[in-house]
Amino acid sequence: MLRYILRRLAWSIPTLLIVTFLVYLALRIGTDPVASYKRVNPRATRAKVAEYIDVNGLDPNFVQGYFKWLKNFVTGEWPRSIKGRREVWPALKDAMANTLRLGTAATVVGIFFGLIAGVLAALRPGGKRDVFINTSAFVGISVPPFISAIMFQLLFAVYWQKWFGESLFPTSGVYPAGHTGFDLFLMLKFMALPTLVVAIQIIATYSRYMRSSLLDVLNSDYMRTARSKGISERRVLVKHGMRNALIPVVTIAALDVGSIVGGLIITENIFSYPGMGLYFLKSFGEGDFPLLMPWMVVIVASVLFFNLIADISYAWLDPRIRLD
Amino acid sequence: MAFRRFVSHRAAVVSCAIIAFLTIFVIFAPFTARYGVNQSVQGPPNSFLNPRANAWLGTDDIGRDLYSRLIYGVRVSLLIGLASAIISVTLGALVGAVAGFRGGKFDDIMMRVTDLFLAFPFLVTLLVVRNVLGALPWLRPITGDMSSVRFIIVLFGLFGWMGVARIVRGQVLSLKEREFVEAARAVGASRRYIIARHLLPNSVGPIMVALTFSVVGAIIGESTLAFFGYGPQAGDGATSLGILVGAAKGAVQTGYWWLAVFPCLVLIIIALSINFIGDALRDATDPRLDRGV
C-alpha cells in the first residue's frame, strides 16, 4: 500500500510539470501577456516591459521561458499583477479561503442530502418516492447553475423585498459593504444562496450515483447470503449494503472536484463572491498573466491531488483491487 | 424492440413532441414571430414594457419584443447545438473507435488527454481553449471571427468530442472480442472495413445518446459563454438564447422579471426535453438495462 502511494506521488510531479507547461503555452498563445501588459500600462517604458518579460519568463522561446517562470515560481519570486502592481499571494490566499469555505459547505450539504435521497430511492425502486426523487434529480442536473442562481436572486432577494419589505438573503459578497471583523451568522446568511445553487447540482448528481450503486449491491449474491444467515434487515443494509455501495461513490466524489469547482466559478461570479472563480474571471478578462499562472497551478495541483485520493481510497476500500 | 422501449418512456415522447414543435416553430420564424429581430414594438416610450397585448412577453431595454427575439434566439441556439454536436460526434466516434480497436500507445495517450480535459473545470478549459483557437491565425478561415456563431460551433465541435470518444471506445472494446468481429478478421477483412462495417454500426445506440447530450452541452455551453460575455456578439441585432439569458443578469436587480424568467424557462425546457430524449434512447438501446429496477 505504502509503495503504491509513493509511486503514485512520484508520478504526480512530472504530470504537474507537463500540465503546467501546457497551461503556460495556452495562456501565452491565448492571452498574449506582453500585449495585455502594454494595454493596461500604456506609458510603461521599454525597460519596464523588458523587466516584465524577464520576471514572468515570457521569452520568445517557450521552453526556456517556461523554465524561467518555473524557477521564479518555485523560489517564491512571484511577479506582481499587471494592474496596480498588487502582490499575488495575498489575493490568491483570500480567494482560496473563501472558495474553500463555500465549496466545503456546498459539498457537505450536497453529499449528505444526495446520499439520503439516493438511498431512499433505491430502497423501493419503481415506487412513487423513487420516481419523484429520480425526476427531481434529472431536473436538477438539466438546469445549469447560472439559471438557478438568477431565479433564486429574483425570488429570495428582489421579489421578497417587494412583497415582504426586506429581502430574505443578500445576493452579493461575503459581508455588507464596510463591515469589518468576523460574524458567523452574517457570513452564513451571505453564503446561503450560493451554497444552495452549488449544493443542488451535487445533490442531483449524488442521489443518482448512490441509487444505482446501492441497487447494484442490493441485487448481489452476498446480500442474499447475509439475509439468509438471519441478520436483521437493518444490519444487512447498513453493514453490507451501504458500505459496499459507498465505494464507487467515494471514488466519483474525489474525481468530481473539477466539476464542483466549475460550478463554483459560475456561482461566485453571479453572487460577486470573492473566491477563486471571481479571481479567475477578473484576471482572465484582463489577461493578467502574473495572477493567472499561480491560480492555474493551484487548480491543476488540486485536481491531481483529488485524483490521487480517488485512486488510493478505491484501493483501500475495495480489497479486490490489486495494486500492481 | 428498441423503438417500443423508447415509446414506453412517456417523458421522452412528450419531449420529442416539444422539440419537434419548437423546431418547426423557429424554422418558420418569419411567420411565427410578430416583429423583426431588431424591430421595436411601438414608438417611444417602449423600453422595459411588461407583458401586454402588443408584446406578449414584454420588451427589452430598447423596446424590442422579447417573444419574437426568443424565437430568433432559439433558432440560432438549436443550430449551434446541432451543428457542433454533429462535428464532435463524428470526431469522437472516429477517435474512440480507432483507439478502442487498436489499443496500445494511441489508446493510452488519447484516454490520458481525455481524462485530463474532463477533470478540469469546464468553464476554465472552455475559455482558455477559446482564446487559443482565436489566437491562431491559420485557423481563421475555418473558425471565422471570434465573436461569430461559426466560431462557437467550431469551438464546441472541437471541445465536445472527448466525452463521445470515451463512450464509443468503451463500446468498441467490448464489441471487438465478439465472435462476429473475430469471424470478419478470420476471413481477412481489413481493419478499416471492420471498424466501418461492424464496430461503428453496432455502436449506433451509444453514439445517438452521445449526440443528444452533445446538443444539450453545446446549447448550455453557448449560454454560459454568452452569460459571461464571451459568447457570439449580437452584431446587426442577431441574437441567441445565450445572449438573451445573459441580458437577464442585468434585469434581475431592477425587477424586470420577464427578461429573466422567459429566456431561462425556454432554456430549461429545451435542456430537459433533450436530456429526457437522450435518457430514453440510452434505456432503449442498452439491452442490459432493466427499466424500472
XYZ file of C-alpha atoms in Angstrom:
617
model
C 0.000 0.000 0.000
C 2.687 2.480 1.039
C 4.726 1.650 -2.043
C 1.692 2.185 -4.217
C 1.052 5.606 -2.693
C 4.691 6.610 -3.044
C 4.774 5.532 -6.666
C 1.635 7.483 -7.444
C 3.055 10.511 -5.639
C 6.263 10.285 -7.615
C 4.289 10.181 -10.839
C 2.249 13.224 -9.989
C 5.287 15.540 -10.118
C 6.096 15.044 -13.812
C 2.378 15.195 -14.555
C 2.160 18.516 -12.749
C 5.116 19.848 -14.746
C 3.690 18.723 -18.075
C 0.242 20.119 -17.374
C 1.549 23.456 -16.117
C 3.689 23.674 -19.249
C 0.589 23.120 -21.368
C -1.249 25.782 -19.375
C 1.705 28.150 -19.798
C 1.634 27.540 -23.552
C -2.128 28.008 -23.784
C -2.072 31.239 -21.799
C 0.827 32.642 -23.798
C -0.848 31.883 -27.095
C -4.357 32.676 -25.940
C -3.937 35.837 -23.902
C -0.680 37.368 -25.205
C 0.603 38.563 -21.790
C 3.017 41.185 -23.138
C 0.331 42.871 -25.208
C -2.082 42.969 -22.293
C 0.662 44.446 -20.074
C 1.188 47.211 -22.587
C -2.550 47.733 -22.862
C -3.008 48.119 -19.114
C 0.160 50.195 -18.692
C 0.294 52.269 -21.875
C 3.042 54.521 -20.532
C 5.402 51.760 -19.436
C 8.976 52.397 -20.510
C 10.833 49.899 -22.627
C 12.893 48.908 -19.595
C 9.727 48.212 -17.598
C 8.380 45.959 -20.353
C 11.689 44.135 -20.551
C 11.644 43.620 -16.803
C 8.072 42.309 -17.004
C 9.072 39.858 -19.724
C 12.081 38.738 -17.741
C 10.403 38.205 -14.385
C 7.450 36.330 -15.911
C 9.525 34.108 -18.154
C 7.908 35.389 -21.326
C 10.903 34.726 -23.598
C 10.187 34.160 -27.282
C 11.389 30.605 -26.740
C 8.506 28.854 -24.976
C 10.550 26.103 -23.331
C 13.210 28.464 -21.994
C 10.511 30.855 -20.848
C 8.651 28.114 -19.041
C 11.710 27.077 -17.066
C 12.479 30.670 -16.176
C 8.913 31.089 -14.952
C 9.143 27.816 -13.045
C 12.359 28.883 -11.328
C 10.826 32.158 -10.198
C 7.672 30.406 -9.090
C 9.441 27.778 -7.024
C 11.865 30.217 -5.389
C 8.936 32.413 -4.380
C 9.827 35.401 -6.539
C 6.354 35.907 -7.859
C 5.825 38.809 -10.220
C 3.213 41.405 -9.273
C -0.112 41.836 -11.058
C -0.123 43.991 -14.181
C -2.849 46.237 -12.842
C -1.852 48.229 -9.758
C 1.221 46.041 -9.142
C -0.529 44.111 -6.401
C 1.130 41.183 -4.708
C -0.351 37.928 -5.962
C -0.135 35.657 -2.942
C -2.376 37.631 -0.528
C -5.108 37.905 -3.169
C -4.821 34.236 -4.080
C -4.808 33.191 -0.422
C -8.002 35.113 0.344
C -9.703 33.739 -2.758
C -8.689 30.202 -1.805
C -10.006 30.599 1.740
C -13.342 31.958 0.546
C -13.802 29.261 -2.067
C -12.770 26.542 0.323
C -15.454 27.717 2.722
C -18.168 27.879 0.091
C -17.066 24.651 -1.585
C -16.892 22.713 1.671
C -20.294 23.937 2.799
C -21.886 23.076 -0.530
C -20.180 19.693 -0.775
C -21.093 18.644 2.756
C -24.716 19.720 2.360
C -24.879 18.298 -1.151
C -23.375 14.898 -0.443
C -25.355 14.464 2.774
C -28.734 15.092 1.181
C -27.732 13.452 -2.079
C -26.819 10.192 -0.369
C -30.019 10.178 1.683
C -32.109 10.807 -1.420
C -30.267 8.071 -3.303
C -30.806 5.524 -0.534
C -34.489 6.419 -0.217
C -34.904 5.992 -3.961
C -33.080 2.668 -4.108
C -34.947 1.052 -1.218
C -38.178 0.879 -3.199
C -37.200 1.024 -6.873
C -40.027 1.925 -9.216
C -42.161 3.277 -6.370
C -43.633 6.751 -6.163
C -40.790 8.012 -3.993
C -38.208 6.672 -6.428
C -39.901 8.304 -9.411
C -40.156 11.617 -7.561
C -36.506 11.648 -6.448
C -35.270 10.477 -9.823
C -37.242 13.068 -11.751
C -36.191 15.889 -9.448
C -32.564 14.825 -9.751
C -32.956 14.821 -13.516
C -34.330 18.339 -13.473
C -31.557 19.392 -11.086
C -28.885 18.135 -13.460
C -30.501 19.703 -16.510
C -30.778 23.209 -15.086
C -27.450 24.993 -15.434
C -26.256 26.702 -12.219
C -26.413 30.228 -13.560
C -30.115 29.837 -14.273
C -30.934 28.623 -10.778
C -28.759 31.415 -9.381
C -30.722 34.049 -11.282
C -34.025 32.524 -10.241
C -33.033 32.451 -6.558
C -31.859 36.051 -6.681
C -35.107 37.116 -8.289
C -37.231 35.203 -5.806
C -35.432 35.492 -2.464
C -33.921 38.941 -2.845
C -35.709 41.146 -5.325
C -39.280 39.925 -5.053
C -39.081 39.015 -1.394
C -38.194 42.638 -0.780
C -41.104 43.772 -2.887
C -43.597 41.512 -1.137
C -42.364 41.493 2.474
C -40.355 44.696 2.687
C -36.967 43.065 3.264
C -35.004 40.600 1.165
C -34.554 37.192 2.740
C -30.958 36.681 1.648
C -28.339 39.124 0.359
C -27.182 38.474 -3.178
C -23.574 39.584 -3.288
C -20.316 39.492 -1.384
C -19.381 37.851 1.929
C -20.230 40.777 4.196
C -22.168 44.006 3.704
C -20.069 46.916 2.473
C -17.924 48.447 5.199
C -18.228 45.510 7.577
C -15.098 44.523 9.479
C -14.323 41.585 11.696
C -15.814 38.139 11.884
C -19.525 37.452 12.190
C -20.626 33.866 11.699
C -24.348 34.494 11.420
C -23.927 37.259 8.881
C -21.493 35.152 6.880
C -23.887 32.198 6.783
C -26.646 34.471 5.581
C -24.477 35.723 2.748
C -23.367 32.208 1.860
C -26.845 30.705 1.859
C -27.843 31.309 -1.755
C -24.530 30.452 -3.437
C -24.277 27.326 -1.292
C -27.773 26.324 -2.300
C -27.016 26.761 -6.014
C -23.919 24.571 -5.896
C -25.480 22.072 -3.493
C -28.453 21.446 -5.772
C -26.144 20.220 -8.510
C -24.293 17.985 -6.079
C -27.486 16.571 -4.555
C -28.862 15.772 -8.003
C -25.659 14.067 -9.139
C -25.050 12.065 -5.994
C -28.586 10.841 -5.492
C -28.318 9.220 -8.913
C -24.894 7.724 -8.222
C -25.963 6.423 -4.854
C -29.190 4.997 -6.184
C -27.584 2.991 -8.974
C -24.674 1.901 -6.814
C -26.923 0.719 -3.992
C -29.206 -1.073 -6.456
C -26.214 -2.976 -7.815
C -25.250 -4.005 -4.316
C -28.771 -4.920 -3.228
C -29.075 -7.339 -6.120
C -25.779 -9.065 -5.398
C -25.273 -12.551 -4.001
C -23.595 -11.588 -0.763
C -26.644 -9.603 0.244
C -28.748 -12.714 -0.162
C -26.209 -14.663 1.832
C -26.241 -12.099 4.607
C -30.020 -12.174 4.756
C -30.157 -15.955 4.735
C -27.815 -16.005 7.729
C -30.611 -14.321 9.644
C -29.021 -10.931 10.204
C -31.605 -8.211 10.766
C -32.620 -6.266 7.683
C -31.325 -3.018 9.149
C -27.928 -4.502 9.859
C -27.769 -6.079 6.406
C -28.491 -2.749 4.815
C -26.028 -0.716 6.835
C -23.148 -3.152 7.225
C -23.245 -4.958 3.912
C -25.281 -2.739 1.641
C -24.252 0.823 2.393
C -20.606 0.123 2.950
C -20.145 -1.525 -0.402
C -22.353 0.926 -2.208
C -20.246 3.821 -0.972
C -17.044 2.562 -2.608
C -17.772 3.789 -6.153
C -19.439 6.927 -4.780
C -16.336 7.938 -2.814
C -14.200 7.496 -5.891
C -16.510 9.543 -8.043
C -16.673 12.234 -5.363
C -12.911 12.672 -5.461
C -12.862 12.717 -9.271
C -15.680 15.219 -9.382
C -13.721 18.095 -7.871
C -13.228 19.654 -11.289
C -16.924 19.935 -11.986
C -17.645 21.242 -8.490
C -15.012 23.946 -8.979
C -16.622 24.681 -12.343
C -19.985 25.216 -10.659
C -18.316 27.376 -8.013
C -16.740 29.652 -10.616
C -20.096 30.358 -12.221
C -21.906 30.771 -8.928
C -19.272 33.020 -7.370
C -19.422 35.326 -10.322
C -23.178 35.771 -10.139
C -23.139 36.390 -6.387
C -19.966 38.528 -6.540
C -18.468 36.151 -4.001
C -14.742 36.960 -3.768
C -13.374 33.463 -4.332
C -11.267 31.613 -6.877
C -13.941 31.946 -9.549
C -14.209 35.694 -9.392
C -10.408 35.894 -9.199
C -10.099 33.815 -12.353
C -12.704 35.606 -14.443
C -11.320 39.005 -13.490
C -7.696 38.207 -14.192
C -8.581 36.256 -17.324
C -10.570 39.170 -18.649
C -7.603 41.481 -18.141
C -5.067 38.967 -19.424
C -3.206 39.264 -16.132
C -0.550 36.576 -16.569
C 1.113 37.028 -13.124
C -2.251 36.480 -11.431
C -3.389 33.662 -13.704
C -0.438 31.261 -13.586
C -0.436 30.650 -9.794
C -4.214 30.194 -9.948
C -3.786 27.571 -12.640
C -1.111 25.807 -10.616
C -3.435 25.640 -7.614
C -6.248 24.206 -9.730
C -4.038 21.690 -11.537
C -2.477 20.578 -8.270
C -5.826 20.117 -6.565
C -7.290 18.185 -9.498
C -4.242 15.886 -9.461
C -4.390 15.615 -5.680
C -8.007 14.532 -5.637
C -7.370 12.086 -8.455
C -4.709 10.563 -6.252
C -7.118 10.451 -3.315
C -9.675 8.731 -5.537
C -7.227 6.008 -6.562
C -5.924 5.473 -3.060
C -9.345 5.374 -1.463
C -10.512 2.963 -4.111
C -7.599 0.644 -3.489
C -8.029 0.948 0.252
C -11.800 0.463 0.373
C -12.058 -2.350 -2.095
C -9.810 -5.292 -1.254
C -10.496 -6.872 -4.650
C -8.338 -4.223 -6.335
C -4.782 -5.321 -6.887
C -2.238 -2.562 -6.664
C 0.289 -3.646 -9.267
C -37.908 -3.576 -29.928
C -35.726 -0.613 -29.195
C -38.380 1.632 -30.668
C -41.082 0.145 -28.462
C -38.895 0.630 -25.389
C -38.326 4.242 -26.384
C -42.035 4.915 -26.845
C -42.813 3.453 -23.421
C -40.754 6.277 -21.854
C -43.580 8.780 -21.550
C -41.495 11.840 -20.690
C -39.320 11.231 -23.744
C -42.277 11.086 -26.101
C -43.605 14.356 -24.732
C -40.100 15.813 -25.039
C -39.888 14.700 -28.669
C -43.171 16.450 -29.374
C -41.955 19.630 -27.656
C -38.670 19.678 -29.552
C -40.390 18.931 -32.880
C -42.909 21.692 -32.248
C -40.176 24.132 -31.236
C -38.099 23.277 -34.282
C -40.949 23.850 -36.708
C -41.894 26.984 -34.829
C -38.446 28.530 -35.110
C -37.809 27.386 -38.677
C -40.816 29.410 -39.731
C -39.662 32.346 -37.631
C -40.664 34.945 -40.248
C -44.270 33.805 -39.837
C -44.368 32.907 -36.156
C -42.510 35.932 -34.855
C -44.600 39.057 -34.514
C -41.796 41.532 -35.099
C -38.403 41.528 -36.752
C -35.429 40.579 -34.621
C -34.386 44.215 -34.343
C -37.745 45.919 -34.569
C -39.323 47.826 -31.700
C -42.953 47.177 -30.879
C -44.070 50.812 -30.826
C -42.689 54.308 -30.791
C -41.031 55.537 -27.597
C -41.531 55.171 -24.721
C -41.139 51.476 -25.434
C -38.324 50.133 -23.239
C -38.948 47.628 -20.444
C -42.666 47.282 -21.103
C -44.124 44.446 -19.079
C -46.075 41.715 -20.923
C -49.105 43.158 -22.725
C -51.237 42.765 -25.837
C -48.769 44.111 -28.375
C -45.745 42.456 -26.703
C -46.780 39.124 -25.230
C -43.599 38.614 -23.231
C -42.684 42.262 -22.707
C -39.904 44.304 -24.276
C -36.197 44.759 -23.609
C -34.116 47.864 -22.926
C -34.577 49.310 -26.407
C -38.178 48.295 -26.896
C -37.803 45.087 -28.889
C -40.366 42.315 -28.495
C -38.976 39.525 -26.271
C -41.291 36.908 -27.756
C -40.009 37.487 -31.287
C -36.407 37.687 -30.135
C -36.781 34.406 -28.266
C -37.911 32.707 -31.471
C -34.921 34.042 -33.378
C -32.623 33.236 -30.465
C -33.765 29.637 -30.160
C -33.224 29.267 -33.892
C -29.563 30.231 -33.555
C -29.097 28.141 -30.408
C -30.583 24.998 -31.933
C -28.341 25.494 -34.948
C -25.294 25.821 -32.691
C -26.296 22.741 -30.729
C -26.979 20.538 -33.726
C -24.039 21.616 -35.884
C -21.424 21.373 -33.169
C -22.855 18.077 -31.928
C -22.518 16.583 -35.398
C -18.897 17.712 -35.605
C -17.997 16.458 -32.159
C -19.809 13.144 -32.535
C -18.156 12.439 -35.892
C -14.723 13.233 -34.471
C -15.380 11.420 -31.216
C -16.764 8.288 -32.849
C -13.749 8.023 -35.155
C -11.161 8.647 -32.446
C -12.970 6.402 -29.965
C -13.371 3.551 -32.452
C -9.742 3.670 -33.579
C -8.442 3.991 -30.016
C -10.586 1.144 -28.749
C -9.806 -1.122 -31.672
C -6.072 -0.575 -31.942
C -5.337 -0.197 -28.248
C -1.709 0.341 -27.321
C 0.071 3.697 -27.196
C -2.507 5.629 -29.220
C -5.271 4.467 -26.922
C -3.247 5.323 -23.798
C -2.396 8.832 -24.926
C -5.893 9.560 -26.209
C -7.538 8.493 -22.985
C -4.995 10.360 -20.838
C -5.693 13.565 -22.741
C -9.429 12.978 -22.457
C -9.230 12.339 -18.718
C -7.195 15.464 -18.224
C -9.591 17.680 -20.139
C -12.636 16.244 -18.411
C -11.049 16.583 -14.967
C -10.726 20.352 -15.286
C -13.411 22.889 -14.508
C -15.469 23.108 -17.669
C -15.599 26.897 -17.928
C -11.852 27.378 -17.405
C -10.912 24.918 -20.124
C -13.519 26.333 -22.434
C -12.315 29.926 -22.013
C -8.646 29.029 -22.408
C -9.257 26.823 -25.455
C -11.474 29.541 -26.915
C -8.707 32.099 -26.657
C -6.105 29.753 -28.096
C -8.350 28.931 -31.065
C -8.990 32.600 -31.621
C -5.285 33.483 -31.486
C -4.158 31.042 -34.180
C -4.223 32.980 -37.457
C -4.080 29.897 -39.686
C -7.368 28.691 -38.192
C -9.160 31.907 -39.117
C -10.531 30.592 -42.454
C -12.272 27.741 -40.603
C -13.338 29.403 -37.390
C -14.189 32.871 -38.631
C -14.200 35.813 -36.268
C -14.103 35.106 -32.539
C -17.473 36.711 -31.941
C -19.257 34.824 -34.725
C -21.665 31.950 -34.394
C -19.396 29.858 -36.625
C -16.569 30.223 -34.130
C -18.808 28.942 -31.337
C -19.838 25.936 -33.455
C -16.226 25.021 -34.213
C -15.258 25.570 -30.567
C -17.887 23.197 -29.220
C -17.258 20.776 -32.066
C -13.612 20.556 -31.076
C -14.423 20.633 -27.394
C -17.143 18.017 -27.204
C -15.532 15.033 -28.901
C -13.783 13.738 -25.810
C -16.849 12.542 -23.979
C -18.102 10.852 -27.138
C -14.729 9.218 -27.795
C -14.757 7.716 -24.343
C -18.242 6.233 -24.753
C -17.533 4.799 -28.224
C -14.196 3.423 -27.077
C -15.885 1.529 -24.265
C -18.417 0.078 -26.667
C -15.744 -0.918 -29.197
C -13.624 -2.540 -26.503
C -16.437 -4.917 -25.675
C -17.527 -5.430 -29.287
C -14.142 -6.328 -30.663
C -13.982 -9.510 -28.584
C -17.256 -10.762 -30.005
C -17.482 -13.664 -32.434
C -18.668 -11.762 -35.467
C -15.640 -9.482 -35.360
C -13.405 -12.476 -34.987
C -15.180 -14.088 -37.942
C -14.662 -10.971 -40.023
C -10.979 -10.965 -39.133
C -10.712 -14.668 -39.925
C -11.974 -14.139 -43.468
C -9.397 -11.420 -43.941
C -11.331 -8.196 -43.510
C -9.151 -5.136 -43.166
C -9.099 -3.043 -40.017
C -10.810 -0.164 -41.716
C -13.549 -2.468 -43.005
C -14.170 -3.948 -39.563
C -14.394 -0.510 -37.959
C -16.640 0.910 -40.669
C -18.908 -2.084 -41.228
C -19.032 -3.845 -37.873
C -17.914 -1.726 -34.960
C -19.442 1.663 -35.763
C -22.868 0.370 -36.909
C -23.103 -1.687 -33.745
C -22.319 1.383 -31.654
C -25.172 3.422 -33.096
C -27.088 3.323 -29.809
C -24.382 4.917 -27.636
C -23.487 7.309 -30.463
C -27.072 8.539 -30.684
C -27.139 9.010 -26.920
C -23.873 10.931 -27.086
C -25.320 13.064 -29.877
C -28.284 14.182 -27.790
C -26.089 15.012 -24.821
C -23.689 16.928 -27.078
C -26.560 19.045 -28.361
C -27.564 19.978 -24.818
C -23.942 20.520 -23.851
C -23.379 22.940 -26.712
C -26.602 24.871 -26.109
C -25.908 25.262 -22.394
C -22.244 25.944 -23.116
C -23.131 28.732 -25.510
C -25.459 30.256 -22.930
C -22.770 30.025 -20.265
C -20.214 31.715 -22.504
C -22.659 34.415 -23.505
C -23.673 34.892 -19.899
C -20.094 35.765 -19.004
C -19.664 37.925 -22.075
C -17.578 35.523 -24.162
C -20.330 34.324 -26.472
C -21.259 35.326 -30.002
C -21.761 39.058 -30.333
C -25.119 40.498 -31.202
C -23.994 42.016 -34.475
C -26.852 43.516 -36.510
C -29.270 42.660 -33.716
C -28.916 38.916 -34.315
C -29.456 37.054 -31.089
C -29.158 33.675 -29.409
C -30.598 32.075 -26.323
C -27.303 32.780 -24.592
C -27.415 36.491 -25.355
C -30.983 36.683 -24.069
C -30.152 34.768 -20.897
C -27.077 36.956 -20.452
C -29.280 40.034 -20.556
C -31.255 38.519 -17.693
C -28.299 39.152 -15.374
C -28.839 42.887 -15.542
C -32.617 42.595 -15.351
C -32.749 40.800 -12.013
C -31.830 43.615 -9.655
C -34.029 46.119 -11.432
C -37.016 43.809 -11.230
C -37.763 43.325 -14.942
C -38.716 39.728 -14.200
C -39.914 38.859 -17.707
C -36.451 39.416 -19.164
C -35.055 36.864 -16.714
C -37.853 34.348 -16.443
C -38.832 33.689 -20.061
C -35.398 33.081 -21.616
C -34.380 30.923 -18.647
C -37.621 28.976 -18.890
C -37.111 28.289 -22.589
C -33.539 27.162 -21.942
C -34.675 24.848 -19.145
C -37.423 23.351 -21.314
C -35.023 22.692 -24.175
C -32.339 21.212 -21.927
C -34.800 18.998 -20.068
C -36.522 17.752 -23.215
C -33.321 16.791 -24.999
C -31.957 15.189 -21.825
C -35.122 13.124 -21.485
C -34.802 12.000 -25.092
C -31.196 11.023 -24.512
C -32.090 9.157 -21.345
C -34.835 7.214 -23.096
C -32.537 6.441 -26.020
C -29.977 5.045 -23.618
C -32.554 2.869 -21.923
C -33.947 1.742 -25.269
C -30.650 0.843 -26.922
C -28.935 -0.741 -23.949
C -30.366 -4.249 -23.580
C -28.551 -4.794 -20.290
C -30.592 -2.112 -18.566
C -33.702 -3.284 -16.817
C -36.125 -0.438 -16.751
C -37.915 0.271 -13.521
C -35.442 -1.675 -11.424
